[in-house]
């Protein structure tokens, strides 16, 4: 890692888009906003750039990456879409949905990006800056979350800077993101499979498919084996402070990540309190989740107590991220 690298931060706009496209073409690493979280982009066809991305994040190379493209026409050049995958792409792209499909016969994405799998994860982001950068570059861009691997995902350019300054070339600052949790990942297999809940609720996907999504095989808490898609490692999205789930009281020295109007016993002695949504709205909670976890992580609390979150809509994705944040810490 070149610790002398100067990471530039440019506000989103025409100049930043052009510079991002140039930087990607030269094998550089560019962080940019999507509607879900900030992504760290590299040329998906350049194995050396992808290796540098893994190194910058400290990400294990067996964890595959999502290829971001500008539209469905670009997606079918690198993946094979059956009727179900095509229906989902047409219904939800651009948007917070990643589809895992078989690689096309002439898929140009480097093997390192797919971690040796015969499938590829693809999505079309909805953020205007992300789409403009993809157009400027003219090819697929792998873009995992722009943070140190396993850490809380970034929802602002400042979060990216805090994790990756001196490790990457450019940050395009497009302000806070809208959704706040990563894309939903669906495996387009014989039976469509929910590989990772995310910014698109399960219910919306199942309505288009006309059938229920199945669960991935194996124990979701198992830490062994190669993941089928990004975000499936048992311990992930984690602050450095221990996370305690389903809190009904606040213990001395704990910070509280609250949800809804209820007041927990012990809250007056909390090191800090942040409420994901005082009005119990899971969409608002998803948008606030990672930013609030990062803030509470800096308070010096001995743990972060998290109130229960409903499991409907984006609550499924929130609970998935919190469960992985607590693995090995709760």
Coordinates of C-alpha atoms in Angstrom, one line a residue:
X1 CA 0.0 0.0 0.0
X2 CA 1.3 3.4 -1.0
X3 CA 0.8 5.4 2.2
X4 CA 2.1 8.6 0.4
X5 CA -0.9 8.6 -2.0
X6 CA -2.9 11.8 -1.9
X7 CA -6.6 11.1 -2.1
X8 CA -8.4 13.9 -3.9
X9 CA -12.0 14.9 -3.1
X10 CA -14.0 16.5 -5.8
X11 CA -17.7 17.7 -5.6
X12 CA -20.0 15.7 -7.9
X13 CA -20.3 17.4 -11.3
X14 CA -19.1 17.3 -14.9
X15 CA -15.5 17.8 -14.0
X16 CA -15.5 15.1 -11.3
X17 CA -17.3 12.7 -13.6
X18 CA -14.7 13.2 -16.4
X19 CA -11.8 12.9 -13.9
X20 CA -13.4 9.7 -12.4
X21 CA -13.7 8.1 -15.9
X22 CA -10.1 9.0 -16.7
X23 CA -8.8 7.7 -13.3
X24 CA -10.7 4.4 -13.8
X25 CA -9.3 3.9 -17.3
X26 CA -5.8 4.3 -15.9
X27 CA -6.3 1.6 -13.3
X28 CA -7.1 4.0 -10.4
X29 CA -9.6 3.6 -7.5
X30 CA -12.5 6.0 -7.3
X31 CA -15.1 6.3 -4.6
X32 CA -18.5 7.6 -5.7
X33 CA -22.0 7.8 -4.4
X34 CA -24.8 5.4 -5.3
X35 CA -28.3 5.5 -4.0
X36 CA -27.4 2.8 -1.4
X37 CA -24.0 3.5 0.0
X38 CA -20.7 4.9 -1.4
X39 CA -18.9 2.5 -3.7
X40 CA -15.2 2.0 -4.4
X41 CA -14.8 1.6 -8.1
X42 CA -12.2 -0.1 -10.2
X43 CA -12.2 -1.2 -13.9
X44 CA -13.9 -4.6 -13.7
X45 CA -11.7 -5.9 -16.6
X46 CA -8.4 -4.9 -15.0
X47 CA -7.1 -7.6 -12.7
X48 CA -4.3 -5.3 -11.4
X49 CA -6.7 -2.6 -10.5
X50 CA -9.0 -5.1 -8.7
X51 CA -6.1 -6.5 -6.8
X52 CA -5.3 -3.0 -5.7
X53 CA -9.0 -2.5 -4.6
X54 CA -8.9 -5.7 -2.5
X55 CA -5.6 -4.4 -0.9
X56 CA -7.0 -0.9 -0.2
X57 CA -10.1 -2.3 1.5
X58 CA -8.3 -5.2 3.2
X59 CA -11.0 -7.4 1.6
X60 CA -10.5 -11.1 1.3
X61 CA -10.1 -12.1 -2.3
X62 CA -12.5 -15.0 -2.0
X63 CA -15.3 -12.4 -1.4
X64 CA -16.8 -11.6 -4.9
X65 CA -17.5 -8.1 -6.2
X66 CA -20.6 -6.5 -7.9
X67 CA -20.1 -5.3 -11.4
X68 CA -21.9 -2.0 -12.0
X69 CA -23.1 -1.2 -15.5
X70 CA -25.1 1.6 -17.1
X71 CA -28.1 -0.4 -18.4
X72 CA -29.5 -3.8 -19.1
X73 CA -27.9 -3.9 -22.6
X74 CA -24.5 -3.6 -20.9
X75 CA -25.5 -6.2 -18.3
X76 CA -26.3 -8.9 -20.9
X77 CA -22.8 -8.5 -22.4
X78 CA -21.3 -9.9 -19.2
X79 CA -24.1 -12.2 -17.8
X80 CA -26.8 -14.6 -19.1
X81 CA -30.3 -13.4 -18.2
X82 CA -33.2 -15.9 -18.2
X83 CA -36.8 -14.7 -18.2
X84 CA -36.9 -14.2 -14.4
X85 CA -33.7 -12.2 -14.3
X86 CA -34.9 -10.1 -17.2
X87 CA -38.2 -9.4 -15.5
X88 CA -36.5 -8.3 -12.3
X89 CA -34.0 -6.1 -14.2
X90 CA -36.8 -4.4 -16.2
X91 CA -38.8 -3.8 -13.0
X92 CA -36.1 -2.5 -10.7
X93 CA -33.2 -1.2 -12.7
X94 CA -31.8 1.4 -12.2
X95 CA -32.1 0.7 -8.5
X96 CA -30.9 -1.1 -5.3
X97 CA -31.1 -4.7 -6.7
X98 CA -28.1 -6.9 -7.6
X99 CA -28.7 -10.0 -9.8
X100 CA -26.4 -13.0 -9.7
X101 CA -26.5 -14.7 -13.0
X102 CA -24.2 -17.1 -15.0
X103 CA -21.3 -15.4 -16.7
X104 CA -21.7 -14.8 -20.5
X105 CA -19.4 -16.8 -22.7
X106 CA -17.3 -13.8 -23.5
X107 CA -17.6 -12.0 -20.1
X108 CA -14.8 -9.5 -20.0
X109 CA -14.8 -9.1 -16.2
X110 CA -11.6 -10.3 -14.6
X111 CA -11.7 -13.7 -12.8
X112 CA -10.4 -12.0 -9.6
X113 CA -13.6 -9.9 -9.4
X114 CA -15.8 -13.0 -9.4
X115 CA -13.6 -14.9 -7.0
X116 CA -13.4 -17.8 -9.4
X117 CA -17.2 -18.4 -9.5
X118 CA -19.0 -19.2 -12.7
X119 CA -21.6 -16.6 -11.8
X120 CA -21.4 -12.8 -11.7
X121 CA -23.2 -10.2 -9.6
X122 CA -24.5 -7.2 -11.6
X123 CA -26.5 -4.1 -10.9
X124 CA -27.4 -0.7 -12.5
X125 CA -27.3 2.0 -9.8
X126 CA -29.9 4.7 -9.7
X127 CA -27.7 7.6 -8.5
X128 CA -27.1 10.2 -11.3
X129 CA -23.4 10.6 -10.5
X130 CA -22.8 6.9 -10.5
X131 CA -24.5 6.5 -13.9
X132 CA -22.6 9.5 -15.3
X133 CA -19.3 8.0 -14.2
X134 CA -20.2 4.6 -15.8
X135 CA -21.1 6.4 -19.0
X136 CA -17.8 8.4 -18.9
X137 CA -15.8 5.2 -18.3
X138 CA -17.7 3.1 -20.9
X139 CA -17.3 -0.3 -19.2
X140 CA -18.2 -2.4 -16.2
X141 CA -17.0 -1.1 -12.8
X142 CA -16.7 -3.3 -9.7
X143 CA -17.7 -1.2 -6.7
X144 CA -17.9 -2.7 -3.2
X145 CA -18.7 -0.3 -0.3
X146 CA -15.9 2.3 0.0
X147 CA -14.7 1.4 3.5
X148 CA -12.3 -0.9 5.2
X149 CA -13.5 -4.5 4.9
X150 CA -15.9 -5.5 7.6
X151 CA -16.3 -2.0 8.9
X152 CA -19.5 0.1 8.9
X153 CA -20.5 1.0 5.3
X154 CA -20.1 4.7 4.2
X155 CA -23.1 6.9 3.5
X156 CA -21.2 10.2 3.1
X157 CA -17.9 11.2 1.5
X158 CA -16.5 12.0 5.0
X159 CA -17.0 8.3 6.0
X160 CA -15.0 7.3 2.9
X161 CA -12.2 9.7 3.7
X162 CA -12.1 8.5 7.3
X163 CA -11.5 4.9 6.2
X164 CA -9.6 5.1 2.9
X165 CA -7.7 8.4 2.7
X166 CA -4.2 7.7 1.5
X167 CA -5.3 4.3 0.0
X168 CA -7.4 5.5 -3.1
X169 CA -7.1 8.1 -5.8
X170 CA -10.3 10.0 -5.8
X171 CA -13.5 10.6 -3.9
X172 CA -16.5 12.1 -5.7
X173 CA -18.6 13.8 -3.1
X174 CA -22.3 13.6 -3.9
X175 CA -23.6 14.3 -0.4
X176 CA -25.5 11.8 1.8
X177 CA -27.0 8.8 0.1
X178 CA -30.7 8.2 -0.1
X179 CA -31.3 4.5 0.8
X180 CA -28.5 3.9 3.3
X181 CA -28.1 0.1 3.1
X182 CA -26.6 -1.9 0.3
X183 CA -28.5 -3.4 -2.6
X184 CA -30.6 -6.5 -2.2
X185 CA -28.9 -9.5 -3.9
X186 CA -31.0 -12.1 -5.7
X187 CA -29.5 -15.3 -7.1
X188 CA -31.2 -16.1 -10.4
X189 CA -31.0 -19.8 -10.1
X190 CA -33.6 -22.6 -10.7
X191 CA -35.3 -21.3 -7.6
X192 CA -34.7 -17.5 -7.2
X193 CA -32.7 -17.0 -3.9
X194 CA -32.5 -14.1 -1.6
X195 CA -28.7 -14.0 -1.0
X196 CA -28.7 -10.6 0.9
X197 CA -31.6 -8.5 2.0
X198 CA -31.1 -4.8 1.1
X199 CA -32.5 -1.6 -0.2
X200 CA -35.3 -3.3 -2.2
X201 CA -37.8 -5.1 0.0
X202 CA -38.3 -8.8 -0.5
X203 CA -42.0 -8.3 -0.9
X204 CA -41.6 -6.2 -4.1
X205 CA -39.3 -8.8 -5.7
X206 CA -41.7 -11.6 -4.9
X207 CA -44.6 -9.7 -6.4
X208 CA -42.8 -9.5 -9.8
X209 CA -41.6 -13.1 -9.7
X210 CA -45.0 -14.4 -8.5
X211 CA -43.3 -16.8 -6.1
X212 CA -41.4 -16.7 -2.8
X213 CA -37.6 -16.3 -2.7
X214 CA -35.8 -19.2 -1.2
X215 CA -33.1 -18.9 1.5
X216 CA -29.4 -19.7 0.7
X217 CA -28.1 -23.1 1.7
X218 CA -26.2 -23.6 5.0
X219 CA -26.0 -21.8 8.2
X220 CA -26.1 -18.0 7.7
X221 CA -24.0 -17.6 10.8
X222 CA -21.3 -20.0 9.6
X223 CA -18.0 -18.3 8.9
X224 CA -16.5 -21.0 6.7
X225 CA -16.8 -21.5 3.0
X226 CA -16.8 -19.1 0.0
X227 CA -19.8 -16.7 -0.1
X228 CA -22.1 -16.9 -3.1
X229 CA -22.4 -13.1 -3.1
X230 CA -21.0 -10.0 -1.4
X231 CA -22.1 -9.2 2.1
X232 CA -22.5 -12.8 3.2
X233 CA -19.6 -13.1 5.5
X234 CA -20.8 -13.9 9.1
X235 CA -19.0 -10.8 10.6
X236 CA -19.5 -7.7 8.5
X237 CA -20.7 -4.1 8.7
X238 CA -19.2 -3.9 12.1
X239 CA -18.2 -0.9 14.3
X240 CA -15.2 -1.4 16.6
X241 CA -17.5 -1.1 19.7
X242 CA -19.4 -4.3 20.7
X243 CA -23.0 -4.4 19.5
X244 CA -25.7 -5.8 21.8
X245 CA -29.0 -6.6 20.0
X246 CA -32.6 -6.6 21.1
X247 CA -31.9 -4.3 24.1
X248 CA -34.8 -3.8 26.5
X249 CA -32.6 -1.8 29.0
X250 CA -29.5 0.4 28.7
X251 CA -26.6 -0.7 30.9
X252 CA -24.2 1.8 32.5
X253 CA -21.6 2.9 30.0
X254 CA -23.6 1.8 26.9
X255 CA -24.7 4.0 24.0
X256 CA -28.2 3.4 22.7
X257 CA -29.3 3.0 19.1
X258 CA -33.0 3.5 19.5
X259 CA -36.0 3.0 17.3
X260 CA -39.4 4.4 17.8
X261 CA -40.9 6.5 20.7
X262 CA -40.4 4.0 23.5
X263 CA -38.0 5.1 26.4
X264 CA -35.9 2.2 27.8
X265 CA -35.0 1.9 31.4
X266 CA -31.5 3.2 32.0
X267 CA -31.5 5.6 29.1
X268 CA -30.7 8.6 31.3
X269 CA -27.3 7.0 32.0
X270 CA -26.5 6.3 28.4
X271 CA -23.1 7.4 27.0
X272 CA -25.0 8.7 23.9
X273 CA -28.4 8.1 22.3
X274 CA -29.4 8.2 18.6
X275 CA -32.8 7.3 17.3
X276 CA -32.9 5.6 13.9
X277 CA -36.6 6.8 13.5
X278 CA -38.6 8.3 16.3
X279 CA -41.7 7.7 14.2
X280 CA -40.9 4.0 13.7
X281 CA -40.3 4.3 9.9
X282 CA -38.0 1.5 8.7
X283 CA -37.1 3.4 5.5
X284 CA -35.9 6.4 7.6
X285 CA -34.1 3.9 9.9
X286 CA -32.2 2.3 7.0
X287 CA -31.0 5.7 5.7
X288 CA -29.7 6.5 9.2
X289 CA -28.3 3.1 10.2
X290 CA -24.6 3.2 9.1
X291 CA -24.1 6.9 9.9
X292 CA -25.5 6.5 13.4
X293 CA -23.4 3.4 14.1
X294 CA -20.3 5.3 13.0
X295 CA -21.1 8.2 15.3
X296 CA -21.9 6.0 18.3
X297 CA -18.7 4.0 17.6
X298 CA -16.7 7.2 18.4
X299 CA -18.3 7.9 21.8
X300 CA -16.1 5.6 23.8
X301 CA -19.1 3.6 25.0
X302 CA -18.4 0.1 26.3
X303 CA -21.1 -1.3 24.0
X304 CA -23.9 -0.1 21.6
X305 CA -27.3 -1.4 22.7
X306 CA -29.7 -1.7 19.9
X307 CA -33.5 -1.6 20.3
X308 CA -35.5 -4.2 18.4
X309 CA -36.3 -3.3 14.7
X310 CA -39.4 -4.7 12.9
X311 CA -38.6 -7.3 10.3
X312 CA -40.9 -6.0 7.5
X313 CA -39.8 -4.0 4.4
X314 CA -36.3 -2.6 4.8
X315 CA -36.4 -3.9 8.4
X316 CA -35.2 -7.2 7.1
X317 CA -32.0 -5.6 5.7
X318 CA -31.5 -3.5 8.8
X319 CA -31.7 -6.7 11.0
X320 CA -29.3 -8.5 8.7
X321 CA -26.7 -5.8 9.0
X322 CA -27.1 -5.5 12.7
X323 CA -26.8 -9.3 13.2
X324 CA -23.5 -9.4 11.2
X325 CA -22.3 -6.3 13.1
X326 CA -22.8 -8.2 16.4
X327 CA -21.1 -11.5 15.4
X328 CA -18.1 -12.1 17.6
X329 CA -18.9 -9.0 19.6
X330 CA -22.2 -9.8 21.3

